[in-house]
PDB file of C-alpha atoms in Angstrom:
ATOM      1  CA  MET A 205      24.199  38.210 -46.755  1.00 47.00           C
ATOM      2  CA  THR A 206      23.405  40.216 -44.737  1.00 49.00           C
ATOM      3  CA  ALA A 207      20.955  42.889 -43.187  1.00 50.00           C
ATOM      4  CA  HIS A 208      22.065  47.345 -42.241  1.00 50.00           C
ATOM      5  CA  SER A 209      20.723  48.987 -39.690  1.00 49.00           C
ATOM      6  CA  GLY A 210      22.007  52.450 -37.805  1.00 48.00           C
ATOM      7  CA  ARG A 211      23.911  49.346 -35.654  1.00 52.00           C
ATOM      8  CA  GLY A 212      25.465  48.362 -37.585  1.00 50.00           C
ATOM      9  CA  SER A 213      25.422  44.932 -39.061  1.00 51.00           C
ATOM     10  CA  LEU A 214      23.759  40.968 -38.187  1.00 50.00           C
ATOM     11  CA  PRO A 215      23.409  37.655 -40.299  1.00 56.00           C
ATOM     12  CA  THR A 216      20.690  37.319 -41.499  1.00 65.00           C
ATOM     13  CA  ALA A 217      21.241  33.593 -41.662  1.00 60.00           C
ATOM     14  CA  GLU A 218      23.339  32.701 -38.077  1.00 61.00           C
ATOM     15  CA  THR A 219      19.796  34.962 -36.177  1.00 68.00           C
ATOM     16  CA  ALA A 220      17.547  32.630 -38.383  1.00 61.00           C
ATOM     17  CA  VAL A 221      19.227  29.962 -36.460  1.00 61.00           C
ATOM     18  CA  GLY A 222      19.517  30.889 -33.730  1.00 62.00           C
ATOM     19  CA  ALA A 223      15.643  31.824 -33.416  1.00 60.00           C
ATOM     20  CA  GLY A 224      14.523  27.860 -34.385  1.00 59.00           C
ATOM     21  CA  VAL A 225      16.708  26.667 -31.817  1.00 58.00           C
ATOM     22  CA  ALA A 226      15.820  29.041 -29.060  1.00 59.00           C
ATOM     23  CA  ALA A 227      11.480  28.737 -29.731  1.00 58.00           C
ATOM     24  CA  THR A 228      12.511  24.391 -30.549  1.00 60.00           C
ATOM     25  CA  LEU A 229      14.024  24.593 -26.985  1.00 55.00           C
ATOM     26  CA  ARG A 230      11.165  26.205 -25.493  1.00 59.00           C
ATOM     27  CA  SER A 231       8.544  23.818 -27.022  1.00 57.00           C
ATOM     28  CA  ASP A 232      10.345  21.249 -25.968  1.00 57.00           C
ATOM     29  CA  ARG A 233      10.191  22.464 -23.084  1.00 58.00           C
ATOM     30  CA  ARG A 234       6.843  22.997 -22.770  1.00 64.00           C
ATOM     31  CA  PHE A 235       5.596  19.623 -23.801  1.00 53.00           C
ATOM     32  CA  GLN A 236       8.537  18.745 -20.791  1.00 60.00           C
ATOM     33  CA  VAL A 237       6.558  20.743 -18.170  1.00 64.00           C
ATOM     34  CA  GLN A 238       3.162  19.478 -19.452  1.00 66.00           C
ATOM     35  CA  ARG A 239       4.085  15.972 -19.616  1.00 64.00           C
ATOM     36  CA  ALA A 240       5.390  15.783 -16.185  1.00 66.00           C
ATOM     37  CA  ARG A 241       2.559  17.899 -14.996  1.00 68.00           C
ATOM     38  CA  ARG A 242       0.057  14.649 -16.489  1.00 78.00           C
ATOM     39  CA  PHE A 243       1.960  11.374 -15.817  1.00 87.00           C
ATOM     40  CA  GLY A 244       4.089  12.613 -12.286  1.00 90.00           C
ATOM     41  CA  ALA A 245       2.412  10.379 -10.559  1.00 94.00           C
ATOM     42  CA  TRP A 246       4.001   8.020 -12.731  1.00 95.00           C
ATOM     43  CA  TYR A 247       7.101   9.289 -12.827  1.00 94.00           C
ATOM     44  CA  VAL A 248       7.057   9.538  -8.735  1.00 96.00           C
ATOM     45  CA  ALA A 249       6.265   5.309  -8.472  1.00 96.00           C
ATOM     46  CA  GLU A 250       8.695   4.122 -11.300  1.00 95.00           C
ATOM     47  CA  HIS A 251      11.412   6.311  -8.959  1.00 94.00           C
ATOM     48  CA  ARG A 252       9.925   3.931  -5.403  1.00 95.00           C
ATOM     49  CA  LEU A 253      10.333   1.049  -7.950  1.00 95.00           C
ATOM     50  CA  ARG A 254      13.405   1.487  -8.696  1.00 94.00           C
ATOM     51  CA  VAL A 255      14.538   2.026  -5.247  1.00 94.00           C
ATOM     52  CA  MET A 256      12.827  -0.891  -3.645  1.00 93.00           C
ATOM     53  CA  ARG A 257      15.196  -2.263  -6.399  1.00 91.00           C
ATOM     54  CA  SER A 258      18.646  -0.868  -3.134  1.00 90.00           C
ATOM     55  CA  TYR A 259      16.184  -4.219  -1.211  1.00 90.00           C
ATOM     56  CA  VAL A 260      15.485  -6.320  -3.559  1.00 91.00           C
ATOM     57  CA  SER A 261      16.714  -9.163  -1.658  1.00 91.00           C
ATOM     58  CA  THR A 262      14.449  -9.219   1.230  1.00 89.00           C
ATOM     59  CA  VAL A 263      11.828  -8.023  -0.611  1.00 91.00           C
ATOM     60  CA  LEU A 264      12.143 -11.236  -2.476  1.00 91.00           C
ATOM     61  CA  ILE A 265      12.679 -13.144   1.406  1.00 91.00           C
ATOM     62  CA  GLY A 266       9.669 -11.748   3.075  1.00 90.00           C
ATOM     63  CA  ALA A 267       7.619 -12.492  -0.183  1.00 91.00           C
ATOM     64  CA  VAL A 268       7.957 -16.274  -0.445  1.00 92.00           C
ATOM     65  CA  GLY A 269       9.917 -16.972   2.364  1.00 92.00           C
ATOM     66  CA  THR A 270       6.680 -15.702   4.740  1.00 90.00           C
ATOM     67  CA  PRO A 271       4.049 -17.883   2.924  1.00 92.00           C
ATOM     68  CA  LEU A 272       6.197 -20.441   3.342  1.00 91.00           C
ATOM     69  CA  LEU A 273       6.794 -20.279   6.709  1.00 91.00           C
ATOM     70  CA  TYR A 274       3.421 -19.557   8.327  1.00 89.00           C
ATOM     71  CA  LEU A 275       1.487 -21.917   5.949  1.00 90.00           C
ATOM     72  CA  PHE A 276       3.606 -24.380   6.508  1.00 89.00           C
ATOM     73  CA  ALA A 277       2.701 -23.904  10.583  1.00 86.00           C
ATOM     74  CA  MET A 278      -0.144 -23.881  10.589  1.00 80.00           C
ATOM     75  CA  GLY A 279      -0.829 -26.356   7.772  1.00 74.00           C
ATOM     76  CA  VAL A 280       1.424 -28.537   8.914  1.00 75.00           C
ATOM     77  CA  GLY A 281       2.441 -28.002  12.751  1.00 82.00           C
ATOM     78  CA  LEU A 282      -0.513 -26.059  14.408  1.00 82.00           C
ATOM     79  CA  GLY A 283      -3.652 -26.705  12.608  1.00 78.00           C
ATOM     80  CA  ALA A 284      -2.309 -30.638  12.123  1.00 79.00           C
ATOM     81  CA  LEU A 285      -3.258 -30.475  16.086  1.00 83.00           C
ATOM     82  CA  VAL A 286      -6.630 -28.486  16.132  1.00 83.00           C
ATOM     83  CA  SER A 287      -7.482 -31.159  12.830  1.00 77.00           C
ATOM     84  CA  ALA A 288      -7.188 -34.217  15.780  1.00 77.00           C
ATOM     85  CA  ASN A 289      -8.879 -32.615  18.302  1.00 79.00           C
ATOM     86  CA  LEU A 290     -11.790 -31.296  17.059  1.00 76.00           C
ATOM     87  CA  GLY A 291     -11.673 -32.885  12.618  1.00 72.00           C
ATOM     88  CA  PRO A 292     -10.895 -31.452   9.798  1.00 75.00           C
ATOM     89  CA  HIS A 293     -13.375 -29.530   9.308  1.00 79.00           C
ATOM     90  CA  ALA A 294     -12.465 -28.291  12.785  1.00 77.00           C
ATOM     91  CA  VAL A 295     -13.071 -24.026  12.797  1.00 86.00           C
ATOM     92  CA  ASP A 296     -16.209 -22.679  10.350  1.00 88.00           C
ATOM     93  CA  GLY A 297     -16.402 -25.720   8.296  1.00 88.00           C
ATOM     94  CA  VAL A 298     -13.547 -25.705   7.199  1.00 91.00           C
ATOM     95  CA  SER A 299      -9.759 -26.862   7.693  1.00 89.00           C
ATOM     96  CA  TYR A 300      -7.889 -25.329  10.403  1.00 90.00           C
ATOM     97  CA  LEU A 301      -5.810 -24.066   7.262  1.00 91.00           C
ATOM     98  CA  GLN A 302      -8.045 -23.722   5.155  1.00 93.00           C
ATOM     99  CA  PHE A 303      -9.884 -20.644   8.132  1.00 94.00           C
ATOM    100  CA  VAL A 304      -6.996 -19.238   9.000  1.00 94.00           C
ATOM    101  CA  ALA A 305      -4.420 -18.881   5.595  1.00 94.00           C
ATOM    102  CA  PRO A 306      -6.523 -15.714   4.138  1.00 96.00           C
ATOM    103  CA  ALA A 307      -6.620 -13.764   6.734  1.00 95.00           C
ATOM    104  CA  LEU A 308      -2.298 -14.247   6.447  1.00 95.00           C
ATOM    105  CA  LEU A 309      -2.640 -13.125   3.198  1.00 96.00           C
ATOM    106  CA  CYS A 310      -4.469 -10.335   4.079  1.00 97.00           C
ATOM    107  CA  THR A 311      -2.363  -9.451   7.022  1.00 95.00           C
ATOM    108  CA  ALA A 312       0.749 -10.336   4.844  1.00 95.00           C
ATOM    109  CA  ALA A 313      -0.498  -7.135   3.156  1.00 97.00           C
ATOM    110  CA  VAL A 314      -0.999  -4.868   6.204  1.00 97.00           C
ATOM    111  CA  THR A 315       3.527  -5.786   6.696  1.00 95.00           C
ATOM    112  CA  VAL A 316       4.151  -5.350   3.607  1.00 96.00           C
ATOM    113  CA  ALA A 317       2.219  -1.556   3.963  1.00 97.00           C
ATOM    114  CA  SER A 318       3.429  -0.816   7.073  1.00 95.00           C
ATOM    115  CA  GLU A 319       6.586  -0.998   6.016  1.00 94.00           C
ATOM    116  CA  GLU A 320       6.155   1.014   2.640  1.00 96.00           C
ATOM    117  CA  PHE A 321       3.275   3.986   3.928  1.00 97.00           C
ATOM    118  CA  THR A 322       5.773   4.378   6.761  1.00 96.00           C
ATOM    119  CA  TYR A 323       9.832   4.369   6.814  1.00 94.00           C
ATOM    120  CA  PRO A 324       9.377   5.492   2.377  1.00 95.00           C
ATOM    121  CA  VAL A 325       7.119   8.947   3.200  1.00 96.00           C
ATOM    122  CA  MET A 326       9.643   9.644   6.180  1.00 95.00           C
ATOM    123  CA  LEU A 327      12.568   9.517   4.225  1.00 94.00           C
ATOM    124  CA  GLY A 328      10.992  11.269   1.467  1.00 95.00           C
ATOM    125  CA  PHE A 329       9.899  14.622   3.872  1.00 95.00           C
ATOM    126  CA  LYS A 330      12.693  14.644   6.531  1.00 92.00           C
ATOM    127  CA  TRP A 331      15.740  12.122   5.955  1.00 91.00           C
ATOM    128  CA  ASN A 332      16.521  12.537   2.027  1.00 90.00           C
ATOM    129  CA  PRO A 333      14.512  15.714   0.915  1.00 92.00           C
ATOM    130  CA  THR A 334      13.602  14.194  -2.105  1.00 94.00           C
ATOM    131  CA  PHE A 335      10.238  15.046  -2.387  1.00 95.00           C
ATOM    132  CA  LEU A 336      11.656  18.141  -1.358  1.00 93.00           C
ATOM    133  CA  GLY A 337      13.605  18.041  -4.950  1.00 92.00           C
ATOM    134  CA  ILE A 338      10.426  16.561  -6.544  1.00 93.00           C
ATOM    135  CA  SER A 339       8.012  18.543  -5.836  1.00 91.00           C
ATOM    136  CA  SER A 340      10.595  21.998  -7.736  1.00 89.00           C
ATOM    137  CA  SER A 341      10.070  20.785 -10.377  1.00 88.00           C
ATOM    138  CA  PRO A 342       6.239  20.417 -12.428  1.00 90.00           C
ATOM    139  CA  ILE A 343       5.294  18.012 -10.277  1.00 93.00           C
ATOM    140  CA  THR A 344       3.091  17.973  -7.333  1.00 94.00           C
ATOM    141  CA  PRO A 345       2.876  17.336  -3.936  1.00 95.00           C
ATOM    142  CA  GLY A 346      -0.671  15.472  -4.787  1.00 96.00           C
ATOM    143  CA  GLN A 347       1.253  12.972  -7.316  1.00 96.00           C
ATOM    144  CA  ILE A 348       4.111  12.148  -5.320  1.00 96.00           C
ATOM    145  CA  ILE A 349       1.734  11.150  -2.636  1.00 97.00           C
ATOM    146  CA  ASP A 350      -0.089   9.676  -5.861  1.00 97.00           C
ATOM    147  CA  GLY A 351       2.647   7.928  -7.503  1.00 97.00           C
ATOM    148  CA  MET A 352       3.459   6.858  -3.603  1.00 97.00           C
ATOM    149  CA  VAL A 353       0.140   4.887  -4.038  1.00 98.00           C
ATOM    150  CA  ILE A 354       0.978   3.736  -6.739  1.00 98.00           C
ATOM    151  CA  SER A 355       4.484   2.166  -6.702  1.00 97.00           C
ATOM    152  CA  VAL A 356       2.804   0.704  -2.988  1.00 97.00           C
ATOM    153  CA  VAL A 357       0.297  -1.214  -5.002  1.00 98.00           C
ATOM    154  CA  VAL A 358       2.997  -2.454  -7.111  1.00 97.00           C
ATOM    155  CA  ARG A 359       3.796  -4.001  -4.887  1.00 96.00           C
ATOM    156  CA  LEU A 360       1.093  -5.206  -2.667  1.00 97.00           C
ATOM    157  CA  VAL A 361      -0.172  -6.706  -5.439  1.00 97.00           C
ATOM    158  CA  ALA A 362       2.966  -8.713  -6.921  1.00 96.00           C
ATOM    159  CA  SER A 363       3.310  -9.892  -2.316  1.00 96.00           C
ATOM    160  CA  SER A 364      -0.001 -11.503  -2.656  1.00 97.00           C
ATOM    161  CA  VAL A 365      -0.378 -13.083  -6.090  1.00 97.00           C
ATOM    162  CA  VAL A 366       2.558 -15.034  -4.795  1.00 96.00           C
ATOM    163  CA  TYR A 367       1.498 -15.776  -1.181  1.00 96.00           C
ATOM    164  CA  TRP A 368      -1.890 -16.923  -3.402  1.00 96.00           C
ATOM    165  CA  LEU A 369       0.227 -19.542  -4.772  1.00 96.00           C
ATOM    166  CA  PHE A 370       1.436 -20.466  -2.037  1.00 95.00           C
ATOM    167  CA  MET A 371      -1.736 -21.193  -0.584  1.00 95.00           C
ATOM    168  CA  GLN A 372      -2.343 -23.074  -3.732  1.00 94.00           C
ATOM    169  CA  LEU A 373       0.433 -25.257  -3.624  1.00 93.00           C
ATOM    170  CA  PHE A 374      -0.831 -25.914  -0.026  1.00 91.00           C
ATOM    171  CA  GLY A 375      -4.714 -26.211  -0.530  1.00 90.00           C
ATOM    172  CA  ALA A 376      -5.951 -23.329   1.202  1.00 92.00           C
ATOM    173  CA  THR A 377      -7.481 -22.407  -1.423  1.00 91.00           C
ATOM    174  CA  PRO A 378     -10.512 -25.031  -2.028  1.00 90.00           C
ATOM    175  CA  SER A 379     -12.557 -22.547  -4.063  1.00 87.00           C
ATOM    176  CA  GLY A 380     -12.432 -21.392  -7.107  1.00 88.00           C
ATOM    177  CA  THR A 381     -12.775 -17.601  -6.286  1.00 94.00           C
ATOM    178  CA  ALA A 382     -10.125 -17.908  -4.045  1.00 94.00           C
ATOM    179  CA  PHE A 383      -7.695 -15.590  -6.766  1.00 96.00           C
ATOM    180  CA  LEU A 384      -9.918 -12.145  -5.419  1.00 97.00           C
ATOM    181  CA  GLY A 385      -8.126 -12.443  -1.662  1.00 97.00           C
ATOM    182  CA  VAL A 386      -5.796 -10.576  -4.281  1.00 97.00           C
ATOM    183  CA  LEU A 387      -7.752  -7.426  -4.815  1.00 98.00           C
ATOM    184  CA  ILE A 388      -8.444  -8.045  -1.898  1.00 98.00           C
ATOM    185  CA  ALA A 389      -5.322  -7.682   0.646  1.00 98.00           C
ATOM    186  CA  THR A 390      -4.504  -5.385  -2.111  1.00 98.00           C
ATOM    187  CA  LEU A 391      -7.648  -3.165  -0.703  1.00 98.00           C
ATOM    188  CA  VAL A 392      -6.392  -4.110   2.997  1.00 98.00           C
ATOM    189  CA  GLY A 393      -3.062  -2.922   2.884  1.00 97.00           C
ATOM    190  CA  LEU A 394      -3.817   0.303   1.861  1.00 98.00           C
ATOM    191  CA  ALA A 395      -6.929   0.936   3.773  1.00 98.00           C
ATOM    192  CA  PHE A 396      -4.289  -0.031   7.316  1.00 97.00           C
ATOM    193  CA  GLY A 397      -1.813   2.481   4.775  1.00 97.00           C
ATOM    194  CA  ALA A 398      -3.424   5.781   3.286  1.00 98.00           C
ATOM    195  CA  PRO A 399      -4.423   6.799   7.122  1.00 97.00           C
ATOM    196  CA  ILE A 400      -0.546   5.767   8.495  1.00 97.00           C
ATOM    197  CA  MET A 401       1.276   7.638   5.644  1.00 97.00           C
ATOM    198  CA  ALA A 402      -0.856  10.696   6.670  1.00 97.00           C
ATOM    199  CA  TYR A 403       0.435  10.792   9.634  1.00 97.00           C
ATOM    200  CA  VAL A 404       4.161  10.189   8.966  1.00 96.00           C
ATOM    201  CA  ALA A 405       3.910  12.861   6.561  1.00 96.00           C
ATOM    202  CA  THR A 406       2.087  15.442   9.747  1.00 96.00           C
ATOM    203  CA  ILE A 407       6.245  14.572  11.661  1.00 95.00           C
ATOM    204  CA  GLN A 408       8.270  16.698  11.754  1.00 91.00           C
ATOM    205  CA  THR A 409      10.966  14.778  14.938  1.00 90.00           C
ATOM    206  CA  ASP A 410      10.953  11.381  14.763  1.00 86.00           C
ATOM    207  CA  SER A 411      11.123  10.646  18.626  1.00 90.00           C
ATOM    208  CA  GLY A 412       9.442   6.177  17.454  1.00 90.00           C
ATOM    209  CA  GLN A 413       6.798   7.306  16.721  1.00 93.00           C
ATOM    210  CA  ILE A 414       6.802   4.719  13.534  1.00 93.00           C
ATOM    211  CA  ALA A 415       8.189   2.359  16.074  1.00 92.00           C
ATOM    212  CA  MET A 416       5.115   2.459  18.555  1.00 93.00           C
ATOM    213  CA  LEU A 417       2.565   2.158  15.417  1.00 92.00           C
ATOM    214  CA  MET A 418       3.835  -1.227  14.220  1.00 90.00           C
ATOM    215  CA  ARG A 419       3.941  -2.074  18.151  1.00 90.00           C
ATOM    216  CA  PHE A 420       0.873  -1.325  19.050  1.00 91.00           C
ATOM    217  CA  VAL A 421      -1.304  -0.304  15.831  1.00 91.00           C
ATOM    218  CA  LEU A 422       0.242  -2.797  13.620  1.00 91.00           C
ATOM    219  CA  LEU A 423       0.709  -6.182  16.365  1.00 90.00           C
ATOM    220  CA  PRO A 424      -2.340  -6.025  18.400  1.00 90.00           C
ATOM    221  CA  LEU A 425      -4.345  -5.825  15.077  1.00 91.00           C
ATOM    222  CA  THR A 426      -3.370  -8.736  13.763  1.00 89.00           C
ATOM    223  CA  LEU A 427      -4.172 -10.640  17.201  1.00 88.00           C
ATOM    224  CA  PHE A 428      -7.529  -8.860  17.028  1.00 92.00           C
ATOM    225  CA  SER A 429      -8.201  -8.994  14.240  1.00 93.00           C
ATOM    226  CA  GLY A 430     -10.119 -12.964  13.797  1.00 91.00           C
ATOM    227  CA  THR A 431      -6.993 -13.965  12.201  1.00 91.00           C
ATOM    228  CA  PHE A 432      -6.709 -17.418  13.900  1.00 90.00           C
ATOM    229  CA  PHE A 433      -9.483 -17.886  15.410  1.00 88.00           C
ATOM    230  CA  PRO A 434     -12.648 -16.466  15.018  1.00 91.00           C
ATOM    231  CA  LEU A 435     -13.453 -12.481  16.361  1.00 92.00           C
ATOM    232  CA  SER A 436     -16.909 -14.350  18.588  1.00 90.00           C
ATOM    233  CA  SER A 437     -14.948 -16.361  20.838  1.00 89.00           C
ATOM    234  CA  MET A 438     -13.237 -13.567  22.256  1.00 90.00           C
ATOM    235  CA  PRO A 439     -14.373 -12.271  24.890  1.00 91.00           C
ATOM    236  CA  ILE A 440     -17.178  -8.753  23.822  1.00 91.00           C
ATOM    237  CA  TYR A 441     -14.218  -7.144  25.846  1.00 90.00           C
ATOM    238  CA  LEU A 442     -11.999  -7.055  22.991  1.00 90.00           C
ATOM    239  CA  GLN A 443     -14.351  -7.799  19.963  1.00 93.00           C
ATOM    240  CA  TRP A 444     -14.510  -3.857  19.642  1.00 94.00           C
ATOM    241  CA  ILE A 445     -10.556  -4.075  18.380  1.00 92.00           C
ATOM    242  CA  GLY A 446     -11.082  -6.736  15.489  1.00 93.00           C
ATOM    243  CA  TRP A 447     -14.968  -4.915  14.953  1.00 95.00           C
ATOM    244  CA  LEU A 448     -11.844  -1.345  13.952  1.00 95.00           C
ATOM    245  CA  SER A 449      -9.465  -3.624  12.474  1.00 96.00           C
ATOM    246  CA  PRO A 450      -9.167  -3.186   8.423  1.00 97.00           C
ATOM    247  CA  ILE A 451      -7.787  -6.832   8.833  1.00 97.00           C
ATOM    248  CA  TRP A 452     -10.750  -8.998  10.185  1.00 97.00           C
ATOM    249  CA  HIS A 453     -13.065  -7.338   7.576  1.00 97.00           C
ATOM    250  CA  GLY A 454     -10.502  -7.759   4.469  1.00 97.00           C
ATOM    251  CA  THR A 455     -10.143 -11.074   6.324  1.00 97.00           C
ATOM    252  CA  GLN A 456     -14.301 -12.010   6.579  1.00 97.00           C
ATOM    253  CA  LEU A 457     -14.119 -10.534   2.811  1.00 97.00           C
ATOM    254  CA  ALA A 458     -11.004 -12.884   1.251  1.00 97.00           C
ATOM    255  CA  ARG A 459     -12.072 -15.923   3.115  1.00 96.00           C
ATOM    256  CA  ILE A 460     -15.727 -15.853   1.060  1.00 96.00           C
ATOM    257  CA  VAL A 461     -13.927 -16.303  -1.538  1.00 96.00           C
ATOM    258  CA  SER A 462     -11.992 -18.720  -0.717  1.00 96.00           C
ATOM    259  CA  TYR A 463     -14.149 -21.270   0.558  1.00 94.00           C
ATOM    260  CA  GLY A 464     -17.401 -20.108   0.412  1.00 93.00           C
ATOM    261  CA  ALA A 465     -17.682 -17.948   4.656  1.00 93.00           C
ATOM    262  CA  GLN A 466     -21.622 -17.739   5.241  1.00 92.00           C
ATOM    263  CA  VAL A 467     -21.783 -13.105   5.823  1.00 92.00           C
ATOM    264  CA  PRO A 468     -24.942 -11.896   4.989  1.00 95.00           C
ATOM    265  CA  PRO A 469     -24.683  -9.703   2.161  1.00 95.00           C
ATOM    266  CA  TRP A 470     -25.692  -6.316   4.020  1.00 97.00           C
ATOM    267  CA  LEU A 471     -22.509  -7.065   5.960  1.00 96.00           C
ATOM    268  CA  ILE A 472     -19.938  -7.814   3.026  1.00 96.00           C
ATOM    269  CA  VAL A 473     -21.344  -4.407   1.719  1.00 97.00           C
ATOM    270  CA  VAL A 474     -19.868  -2.700   5.227  1.00 97.00           C
ATOM    271  CA  HIS A 475     -16.869  -4.494   4.797  1.00 97.00           C
ATOM    272  CA  VAL A 476     -16.061  -3.516   1.586  1.00 98.00           C
ATOM    273  CA  LEU A 477     -17.360   0.182   1.920  1.00 98.00           C
ATOM    274  CA  TYR A 478     -15.328   0.067   5.341  1.00 98.00           C
ATOM    275  CA  LEU A 479     -11.766  -0.724   3.616  1.00 98.00           C
ATOM    276  CA  PHE A 480     -12.543   2.189   1.064  1.00 98.00           C
ATOM    277  CA  VAL A 481     -14.102   4.875   4.255  1.00 98.00           C
ATOM    278  CA  LEU A 482     -10.214   3.604   5.491  1.00 97.00           C
ATOM    279  CA  PHE A 483      -8.365   4.226   1.865  1.00 98.00           C
ATOM    280  CA  VAL A 484      -9.405   7.496   0.130  1.00 98.00           C
ATOM    281  CA  PRO A 485     -10.121   9.956   3.219  1.00 98.00           C
ATOM    282  CA  GLY A 486      -6.620   8.686   3.870  1.00 97.00           C
ATOM    283  CA  TRP A 487      -5.274   9.449   0.582  1.00 98.00           C
ATOM    284  CA  LEU A 488      -6.556  12.223   0.085  1.00 98.00           C
ATOM    285  CA  LEU A 489      -5.745  13.977   3.570  1.00 98.00           C
ATOM    286  CA  ALA A 490      -1.582  12.648   2.620  1.00 97.00           C
ATOM    287  CA  ARG A 491      -2.049  14.525  -0.484  1.00 97.00           C
ATOM    288  CA  ARG A 492      -3.202  17.764   1.513  1.00 97.00           C
ATOM    289  CA  ILE A 493      -1.093  17.669   4.158  1.00 97.00           C
ATOM    290  CA  ALA A 494       2.005  17.052   1.781  1.00 97.00           C
ATOM    291  CA  LYS A 495       0.933  20.427  -0.339  1.00 95.00           C
ATOM    292  CA  ARG A 496       1.188  22.803   2.733  1.00 95.00           C
ATOM    293  CA  ARG A 497       4.496  20.954   3.381  1.00 94.00           C
ATOM    294  CA  LEU A 498       6.455  20.785   0.898  1.00 94.00           C
ATOM    295  CA  TYR A 499       4.196  24.775  -0.120  1.00 90.00           C
ATOM    296  CA  THR A 500       5.048  26.108   2.537  1.00 81.00           C
TER     297      THR A 500
END
């Protein structure tokens, strides 16, 4: 059966089928676009987690080896010497191992954040510009940054859980609320990493900036944040480094939940707010920089 017109005839059935297929394809495309706009950050996070599989051996070695070596060194090595000279309640009313373990947990989280918020960000923008390709889809630059944050949170939580289990194994967590240290360490990692991510997103040419960050920012913060000894025991002209460091603020919170360190309530509020003040603006700034860099 055909439909006649002045220009010839068209097969009605085939026309109807073709129109139906086209309508289906358009509907499916709209659905995919809407889904990408809604879940774009999770797609980026999935991509990053799949990329992490390429260096999963490094991730596993770090997640297991770091707490094993540090806690063994602090507990059996240096910790034993401190306890032998100062007694079983050498620092802050607890053993040296119990004092230093929460700080090591937070420092490990910052180390993970420094890895994931630097070179992978530089890779996506510059070395292998996958972010440019992703932003050509319905996924926005802001969602790319959100996806990076989500993927790093996954690794931070996983690594912190492993660290906390080793702390349990070594008897470094006398309090039943010590598991909250996992959440605190994750927040510390984000507080350190988000501003770093924003900075790395601005780098156009790699001239060793990331290496200098590791050497002149991460290392001093680790040493001067009350990690291995109370911040109050340092000279006053060096204590300001700890006051500015997210590691110190997180460490103090982790010590509260780990062994009940005595900290005034107002200072607890300051610690929490300071970490969020670093994380949230850093995250939002990174989204803004990504939008400007990928859309211009």
